[in-house]
Coordinates of C-alpha atoms in Angstrom, one line a residue:
X1 CA 28.0 3.8 -18.7
X2 CA 27.4 7.5 -18.3
X3 CA 23.7 7.0 -18.8
X4 CA 23.6 4.6 -15.9
X5 CA 25.8 6.8 -13.8
X6 CA 23.3 9.7 -14.3
X7 CA 20.4 7.5 -13.2
X8 CA 22.3 6.4 -10.1
X9 CA 23.2 10.1 -9.3
X10 CA 19.5 11.1 -9.7
X11 CA 18.3 8.2 -7.4
X12 CA 20.9 9.1 -4.7
X13 CA 19.8 12.7 -5.0
X14 CA 16.1 11.7 -4.4
X15 CA 17.1 9.6 -1.4
X16 CA 19.3 12.4 0.2
X17 CA 16.7 15.0 -0.5
X18 CA 13.8 13.1 1.1
X19 CA 15.6 11.2 3.8
X20 CA 18.4 13.5 5.0
X21 CA 17.2 17.0 4.1
X22 CA 13.5 16.3 4.6
X23 CA 12.5 17.8 1.3
X24 CA 9.0 17.0 0.0
X25 CA 9.1 13.9 -2.2
X26 CA 7.1 15.8 -4.8
X27 CA 9.8 18.5 -5.1
X28 CA 12.5 15.8 -5.0
X29 CA 11.0 13.8 -7.8
X30 CA 10.1 16.9 -9.9
X31 CA 13.6 18.3 -9.4
X32 CA 15.0 14.9 -10.5
X33 CA 12.8 15.0 -13.6
X34 CA 14.0 18.5 -14.6
X35 CA 17.6 17.9 -13.8
X36 CA 17.6 14.5 -15.5
X37 CA 16.1 16.2 -18.7
X38 CA 19.2 18.5 -18.9
X39 CA 21.7 15.8 -17.9
X40 CA 20.3 13.4 -20.6
X41 CA 20.4 16.4 -23.1
X42 CA 16.8 16.2 -24.1
X43 CA 16.0 19.0 -26.6
X44 CA 14.9 22.1 -24.8
X45 CA 11.7 22.4 -26.7
X46 CA 10.7 18.8 -25.5
X47 CA 11.5 19.1 -21.8
X48 CA 8.4 20.9 -20.6
X49 CA 5.9 18.9 -22.8
X50 CA 7.5 15.6 -21.7
X51 CA 7.1 16.5 -18.0
X52 CA 3.7 18.0 -18.2
X53 CA 2.3 15.3 -20.5
X54 CA 3.5 12.6 -18.1
X55 CA 2.3 14.4 -15.0
X56 CA -1.1 15.3 -16.4
X57 CA -1.7 12.0 -18.1
X58 CA -1.1 10.0 -15.0
X59 CA -3.3 12.2 -12.8
X60 CA -6.0 12.1 -15.4
X61 CA -5.9 8.3 -15.5
X62 CA -5.4 7.4 -11.9
X63 CA -6.3 10.6 -9.9
X64 CA -10.0 9.8 -9.3
X65 CA -9.2 6.2 -8.4
X66 CA -6.8 7.3 -5.7
X67 CA -9.2 9.9 -4.5
X68 CA -12.2 7.7 -4.3
X69 CA -10.2 4.9 -2.6
X70 CA -8.9 7.4 0.0
X71 CA -12.4 8.6 0.6
X72 CA -13.7 5.1 1.3
X73 CA -10.8 4.5 3.7
X74 CA -11.6 7.7 5.7
X75 CA -15.3 6.8 6.0
X76 CA -14.4 3.3 7.2
X77 CA -11.9 4.8 9.7
X78 CA -14.2 7.5 11.1
X79 CA -17.4 5.5 11.2
X80 CA -16.1 2.7 13.4
X81 CA -16.4 0.2 10.5
X82 CA -12.8 -0.9 11.0
X83 CA -13.7 -1.9 14.6
X84 CA -16.9 -3.6 13.4
X85 CA -14.9 -5.6 10.9
X86 CA -12.4 -6.6 13.6
X87 CA -15.2 -7.7 15.9
X88 CA -16.9 -9.7 13.1
X89 CA -13.7 -11.6 12.5
X90 CA -13.2 -12.2 16.2
X91 CA -16.7 -13.8 16.4
X92 CA -15.7 -16.2 13.7
X93 CA -12.2 -16.9 14.8
X94 CA -12.6 -16.5 18.5
X95 CA -9.6 -15.6 20.7
X96 CA -7.9 -19.0 20.8
X97 CA -5.5 -17.9 18.1
X98 CA -4.8 -14.3 18.9
X99 CA -1.9 -13.9 16.4
X100 CA -3.9 -15.3 13.6
X101 CA -6.8 -13.0 14.5
X102 CA -4.7 -9.9 14.5
X103 CA -2.9 -10.8 11.3
X104 CA -6.2 -11.5 9.4
X105 CA -7.8 -8.3 10.8
X106 CA -4.8 -6.3 9.5
X107 CA -4.8 -8.0 6.2
X108 CA -8.5 -7.0 5.5
X109 CA -8.5 -3.6 7.1
X110 CA -5.5 -2.3 5.2
X111 CA -6.9 -2.8 1.8
X112 CA -8.6 0.6 1.9
X113 CA -7.1 2.1 5.1
X114 CA -3.5 3.2 5.4
X115 CA -1.5 0.9 7.5
X116 CA -0.4 3.7 9.9
X117 CA -4.1 4.6 10.6
X118 CA -5.1 1.0 10.7
X119 CA -2.6 0.3 13.5
X120 CA -3.7 3.3 15.5
X121 CA -7.4 2.3 15.2
X122 CA -6.8 -1.4 16.0
X123 CA -4.1 -1.0 18.8
X124 CA -6.6 -0.9 21.6
X125 CA -8.3 -4.1 20.2
X126 CA -4.9 -5.7 20.0
X127 CA -4.2 -4.9 23.7
X128 CA -7.5 -6.2 24.8
X129 CA -7.0 -9.5 23.0
X130 CA -3.4 -9.7 24.4
X131 CA -4.7 -9.4 27.9
X132 CA -7.5 -11.8 27.4
X133 CA -5.4 -14.6 25.9
X134 CA -2.1 -14.1 27.9
X135 CA 0.0 -14.2 24.7
X136 CA 3.0 -11.9 24.4
X137 CA 2.2 -8.3 23.4
X138 CA 5.3 -8.5 21.1
X139 CA 3.7 -11.3 19.1
X140 CA 0.4 -9.6 18.6
X141 CA 2.1 -6.4 17.6
X142 CA 4.2 -8.2 15.0
X143 CA 1.1 -10.0 13.7
X144 CA -1.0 -6.9 13.4
X145 CA 1.9 -4.9 11.8
X146 CA 2.7 -7.5 9.2
X147 CA -1.0 -8.2 8.4
X148 CA -1.6 -4.5 7.7
X149 CA 1.6 -4.1 5.7
X150 CA 0.9 -7.0 3.4
X151 CA -2.1 -5.6 1.6
X152 CA -0.9 -2.0 2.0
X153 CA 1.8 -2.4 -0.6
X154 CA 0.3 -5.1 -2.8
X155 CA -3.5 -4.7 -3.2
X156 CA -5.4 -1.8 -4.8
X157 CA -7.1 0.5 -4.0
X158 CA -4.2 1.4 -1.8
X159 CA -2.5 4.3 -3.6
X160 CA 0.9 2.7 -4.0
X161 CA -0.1 -0.2 -6.2
X162 CA -2.5 2.1 -8.1
X163 CA 0.3 4.4 -8.9
X164 CA 2.6 1.6 -10.0
X165 CA -0.1 0.2 -12.2
X166 CA -0.5 3.6 -13.9
X167 CA 3.3 4.1 -14.3
X168 CA 3.7 0.6 -15.9
X169 CA 0.6 0.9 -18.1
X170 CA -1.7 -1.7 -16.6
X171 CA -4.4 0.4 -15.0
X172 CA -6.9 -1.4 -17.2
X173 CA -5.8 -4.7 -15.6
X174 CA -6.4 -3.8 -11.9
X175 CA -8.6 -6.9 -11.6
X176 CA -5.7 -9.1 -12.4
X177 CA -3.5 -7.2 -9.9
X178 CA -6.1 -7.6 -7.2
X179 CA -6.7 -11.3 -8.0
X180 CA -2.9 -12.0 -7.9
X181 CA -2.1 -9.5 -5.2
X182 CA -4.5 -11.0 -2.6
X183 CA -2.7 -14.4 -2.5
X184 CA 0.7 -12.9 -2.7
X185 CA -0.2 -10.6 0.2
X186 CA -1.6 -13.7 2.0
X187 CA 1.8 -15.4 1.7
X188 CA 3.5 -12.3 3.1
X189 CA 1.0 -12.1 6.0
X190 CA 1.5 -15.8 6.7
X191 CA 5.3 -15.3 6.8
X192 CA 4.8 -12.4 9.3
X193 CA 2.4 -14.6 11.3
X194 CA 4.9 -17.4 11.6
X195 CA 7.5 -15.0 12.7
X196 CA 5.1 -13.4 15.2
X197 CA 4.2 -16.9 16.6
X198 CA 7.9 -17.5 17.4
X199 CA 7.6 -14.6 19.9
X200 CA 4.3 -15.7 21.5
X201 CA 6.1 -16.4 24.9
X202 CA 8.8 -13.7 24.6
X203 CA 8.3 -10.7 26.9
X204 CA 10.0 -7.4 26.8
X205 CA 10.4 -4.4 29.2
X206 CA 7.8 -1.9 27.8
X207 CA 8.6 1.8 27.4
X208 CA 7.1 4.1 30.1
X209 CA 3.4 4.8 29.6
X210 CA 4.0 8.5 29.2
X211 CA 5.7 7.9 25.8
X212 CA 2.4 6.7 24.4
X213 CA 0.1 9.0 22.4
X214 CA -3.4 9.9 23.7
X215 CA -5.3 7.3 21.7
X216 CA -3.2 4.5 23.0
X217 CA -4.2 5.4 26.6
X218 CA -7.8 4.5 25.8
X219 CA -9.0 1.1 26.7
X220 CA -10.7 -0.9 24.0
X221 CA -14.1 -0.3 25.6
X222 CA -13.5 3.4 25.6
X223 CA -12.4 3.4 22.0
X224 CA -15.4 1.4 21.0
X225 CA -17.7 3.6 22.9
X226 CA -16.3 6.7 21.2
X227 CA -17.8 5.6 17.9
X228 CA -21.3 5.2 19.4
X229 CA -23.2 2.4 17.9
X230 CA -21.0 0.4 15.5
X231 CA -22.2 -0.4 12.0
X232 CA -23.6 -3.7 11.1
X233 CA -20.8 -6.2 10.3
X234 CA -22.0 -6.8 6.7
X235 CA -22.3 -3.1 6.0
X236 CA -18.8 -2.6 7.4
X237 CA -17.3 -5.0 4.8
X238 CA -19.5 -4.0 2.0
X239 CA -17.7 -0.8 0.8
X240 CA -14.5 -2.8 0.5
X241 CA -15.8 -6.0 -1.1
X242 CA -18.2 -4.4 -3.6
X243 CA -15.6 -2.4 -5.6
X244 CA -13.1 -5.3 -5.5
X245 CA -15.7 -7.7 -6.8
X246 CA -16.8 -5.3 -9.5
X247 CA -13.2 -4.7 -10.7
X248 CA -12.5 -8.4 -10.8
X249 CA -15.7 -9.2 -12.6
X250 CA -15.1 -6.4 -15.1
X251 CA -11.6 -7.9 -15.9
X252 CA -13.0 -11.4 -16.3
X253 CA -15.8 -10.4 -18.8
X254 CA -13.2 -8.5 -20.8
X255 CA -10.9 -11.4 -21.3
X256 CA -10.2 -12.1 -25.0
X257 CA -12.5 -15.2 -24.9
X258 CA -15.4 -12.9 -23.9
X259 CA -17.0 -15.4 -21.5
X260 CA -20.4 -13.7 -21.5
X261 CA -20.2 -12.4 -25.1
X262 CA -20.5 -8.7 -26.2
X263 CA -24.1 -7.9 -25.5
X264 CA -25.8 -5.6 -23.0
X265 CA -24.6 -7.6 -19.9
X266 CA -21.0 -7.2 -21.1
X267 CA -21.3 -3.5 -21.5
X268 CA -22.9 -3.0 -18.1
X269 CA -20.3 -5.2 -16.2
X270 CA -17.4 -3.7 -18.1
X271 CA -18.6 -0.2 -17.2
X272 CA -19.2 -0.9 -13.5
X273 CA -15.9 -2.8 -13.4
X274 CA -14.0 0.3 -14.5
X275 CA -11.9 1.2 -11.4
X276 CA -13.2 4.7 -11.2
X277 CA -16.9 3.6 -11.4
X278 CA -16.4 0.6 -9.0
X279 CA -14.8 2.8 -6.4
X280 CA -17.4 5.5 -6.8
X281 CA -20.0 2.8 -6.2
X282 CA -18.0 1.7 -3.1
X283 CA -18.0 5.3 -1.9
X284 CA -21.8 5.4 -2.2
X285 CA -22.1 2.2 -0.3
X286 CA -20.0 3.6 2.5
X287 CA -22.7 6.3 3.1
X288 CA -24.8 3.5 4.7
X289 CA -22.2 3.5 7.5
X290 CA -23.1 7.0 8.7
X291 CA -25.6 7.2 11.5
X292 CA -27.3 9.7 13.7
X293 CA -28.0 13.4 13.3
X294 CA -25.7 15.6 11.1
X295 CA -24.8 12.7 8.8
X296 CA -24.4 15.0 5.8
X297 CA -22.1 17.5 7.7
X298 CA -19.9 14.6 9.0
X299 CA -19.7 13.1 5.5
X300 CA -18.7 16.4 4.0
X301 CA -16.1 16.9 6.7
X302 CA -14.7 13.4 6.0
X303 CA -14.6 14.0 2.3
X304 CA -12.6 17.2 2.9
X305 CA -10.1 15.3 5.1
X306 CA -9.8 12.7 2.4
X307 CA -9.0 15.3 -0.2
X308 CA -6.3 16.7 2.1
X309 CA -4.9 13.2 2.6
X310 CA -5.0 12.3 -1.1
X311 CA -3.5 15.6 -2.3
X312 CA 0.2 14.8 -1.4
X313 CA -0.2 11.3 -2.8
X314 CA -1.5 12.6 -6.1
X315 CA 1.3 15.1 -6.4
X316 CA 4.0 12.5 -5.6
X317 CA 2.4 10.1 -8.1
X318 CA 2.4 12.8 -10.8
X319 CA 5.9 13.8 -10.1
X320 CA 7.1 10.2 -10.3
X321 CA 5.4 9.8 -13.6
X322 CA 7.1 13.0 -14.9
X323 CA 10.5 11.5 -13.8
X324 CA 9.6 8.3 -15.6
X325 CA 8.6 10.2 -18.7
X326 CA 12.0 11.9 -18.8
X327 CA 13.8 8.6 -18.4
X328 CA 11.7 7.0 -21.1
X329 CA 12.6 9.9 -23.5
X330 CA 16.3 9.7 -22.7
X331 CA 19.1 7.5 -24.2
X332 CA 18.8 5.4 -21.0
X333 CA 16.2 3.2 -22.7
X334 CA 18.5 2.0 -25.5
X335 CA 21.4 1.5 -23.0
X336 CA 19.3 -0.6 -20.7
X337 CA 17.9 -2.7 -23.6
X338 CA 21.4 -3.7 -24.5
X339 CA 22.9 -4.1 -21.1
X340 CA 20.0 -5.9 -19.3
X341 CA 18.5 -8.1 -22.0
X342 CA 21.0 -10.9 -21.5
X343 CA 21.3 -10.9 -17.7
X344 CA 18.1 -12.8 -17.0
X345 CA 17.3 -10.7 -13.8
X346 CA 13.7 -10.4 -14.7
X347 CA 11.5 -9.7 -11.6
X348 CA 14.5 -9.4 -9.3
X349 CA 15.2 -5.9 -10.7
X350 CA 11.9 -4.2 -9.6
X351 CA 12.1 -5.9 -6.2
X352 CA 15.7 -4.9 -5.6
X353 CA 15.3 -1.3 -6.7
X354 CA 12.1 -0.9 -4.6
X355 CA 13.8 -2.5 -1.6
X356 CA 16.9 -0.2 -1.9
X357 CA 14.7 2.9 -2.1
X358 CA 12.4 1.8 0.7
X359 CA 15.4 1.0 3.0
X360 CA 17.1 4.3 2.2
X361 CA 14.3 6.8 2.5
X362 CA 11.6 5.1 4.5
X363 CA 8.3 5.7 2.6
X364 CA 6.8 2.6 0.9
X365 CA 4.6 4.9 -1.4
X366 CA 7.6 6.9 -2.5
X367 CA 9.5 3.7 -3.1
X368 CA 6.7 2.3 -5.2
X369 CA 6.1 5.4 -7.3
X370 CA 9.8 6.0 -7.9
X371 CA 10.6 2.4 -8.8
X372 CA 7.7 2.0 -11.2
X373 CA 8.7 5.3 -12.9
X374 CA 12.2 4.1 -13.4
X375 CA 11.2 0.6 -14.4
X376 CA 8.8 1.6 -17.2
X377 CA 11.6 2.1 -19.8
X378 CA 13.2 -1.2 -18.8
X379 CA 10.3 -3.6 -19.1
X380 CA 11.1 -4.8 -22.6
X381 CA 14.8 -5.3 -21.7
X382 CA 13.8 -7.4 -18.7
X383 CA 11.2 -9.5 -20.6
X384 CA 8.3 -8.0 -18.7
X385 CA 6.5 -6.1 -21.4
X386 CA 3.5 -8.5 -21.5
X387 CA 0.4 -7.8 -19.5
X388 CA 1.3 -10.6 -17.1
X389 CA 4.9 -9.3 -16.8
X390 CA 3.7 -5.8 -16.0
X391 CA 1.2 -7.0 -13.4
X392 CA 3.9 -9.2 -11.7
X393 CA 6.3 -6.2 -11.8
X394 CA 3.7 -4.2 -9.8
X395 CA 3.6 -7.0 -7.2
X396 CA 7.4 -7.3 -7.2
X397 CA 7.7 -3.6 -6.5
X398 CA 5.2 -3.9 -3.7
X399 CA 7.2 -6.7 -2.2
X400 CA 10.3 -4.7 -2.3
X401 CA 8.6 -1.7 -0.7
X402 CA 8.2 -3.7 2.5
X403 CA 12.0 -4.2 2.8
X404 CA 12.7 -2.9 5.4
X405 CA 10.9 -0.7 7.9
X406 CA 13.2 1.0 10.4
X407 CA 13.9 4.4 12.0
X408 CA 13.3 6.4 8.8
X409 CA 9.8 4.9 8.4
X410 CA 6.8 6.5 10.2
X411 CA 5.1 3.2 10.4
X412 CA 8.0 1.8 12.4
X413 CA 7.5 4.5 15.1
X414 CA 3.7 4.1 15.1
X415 CA 4.0 0.4 15.8
X416 CA 6.9 0.6 18.3
X417 CA 5.6 3.6 20.3
X418 CA 1.9 2.5 20.5
X419 CA 3.0 -1.0 21.5
X420 CA 5.6 0.5 23.8
X421 CA 8.4 -1.6 22.3
X422 CA 11.9 -0.3 22.9
X423 CA 13.8 0.7 19.8
X424 CA 16.5 -2.0 20.2
X425 CA 13.8 -4.7 20.5
X426 CA 11.9 -3.2 17.6
X427 CA 14.9 -3.4 15.3
X428 CA 15.3 -7.1 16.2
X429 CA 11.7 -7.9 15.7
X430 CA 9.7 -5.4 13.6
X431 CA 12.4 -4.6 11.1
X432 CA 13.3 -8.3 10.7
X433 CA 9.6 -9.1 10.3
X434 CA 9.3 -6.7 7.3
X435 CA 12.4 -8.2 5.7
X436 CA 11.0 -11.7 6.0
X437 CA 7.6 -10.5 4.8
X438 CA 9.0 -8.7 1.8
X439 CA 11.2 -11.7 0.7
X440 CA 8.3 -14.1 1.1
X441 CA 6.1 -11.9 -1.1
X442 CA 8.8 -11.8 -3.7
X443 CA 9.2 -15.5 -3.7
X444 CA 5.5 -15.9 -4.3
X445 CA 5.7 -13.4 -7.2
X446 CA 8.7 -15.3 -8.6
X447 CA 6.8 -18.6 -8.4
X448 CA 3.8 -17.0 -10.2
X449 CA 6.3 -15.8 -12.9
X450 CA 7.3 -19.4 -13.6
X451 CA 3.8 -20.1 -14.7
X452 CA 2.7 -16.8 -16.2
X453 CA 5.8 -15.5 -18.0

């Protein structure tokens, strides 16, 4: 029992350090790794090599993937491609179903763009559709929020799922994570959409306008004009769809049955389907979104901003891997193998751990990284050591990382403040929506587990 007590103490320490004392998650996770090494009595000569090997190995395997994915997201955000994608979907769907439109826009945009940034970018569009259709602003806010949240925690190349895949050892199976993550995220988004639709006629007393940030004071037309001429709709979608398709095709051609054989075509598709190469190609495709004079200078500036944005994520991911490496080298692995093997908890364990960490400290990314690092030594005990088990574990963790968004989550404040939703109303609607969404996602993962495990 002492091994489990040490783990619980370390987890509580991480939560307190990040949530209450506002210490950097990188320092909290690295501190937990070092402290855990001493508490589990790892040999002194092995502590530093264990931590550095796990930290460096993870960044070596996943660092470029996270960086390229972040770069694509920044280009889409700054070029107006996100607005162009939204307008393209509106042309197809019209404005008869505003909640569905906002949910689907969020579902697609958040695959490469962080959900916080996505909501800021799309809020003016949401307000314009709300006014045009007469539906409740509360409903469109919930629909956009949950649509963005669904793919943010479940579908690579968002950094959270990428980090979880690396920690659990399924980076080579990102195609499977994408192919299963998209329908699971769709189930989550539909659950959020249904909840949003229940509020289509419910009004609320908005917060005073002066509490809004500058960007939310812009009308949709002003925001659209600030980007100049928007990119072509196809070009806007292309940098997202191209790497996703390449990764999925690369996974398919490498199936044990070798559907296209082992010749030259196999080598090419397997190479371009490698996540690093696929996202690098997606980044090159995103250059077509840049227009006007000074394109090179703007691109360089955006790449610099992307590096600054990706830096903390990379450090947190590496620190989480170091923490997981210490746990894997400790007596905890044997203890868990004995104590968990007969409980039959399976996929519920990653979901519940991620949900507990998310609710306690607020960050979905920290929850995903920490949970996957802790879960790695437990996979065999839980019956999840197969490729399918590890992929579903990544998705179960992502589902848990939605539960729940409240006052310690920056996304909660982005949505509530930009939508001018009072805090009490936000707790009853936005927080409850993320609970429903996360549980729906886990149910979808559990159903998949019945067939794949």
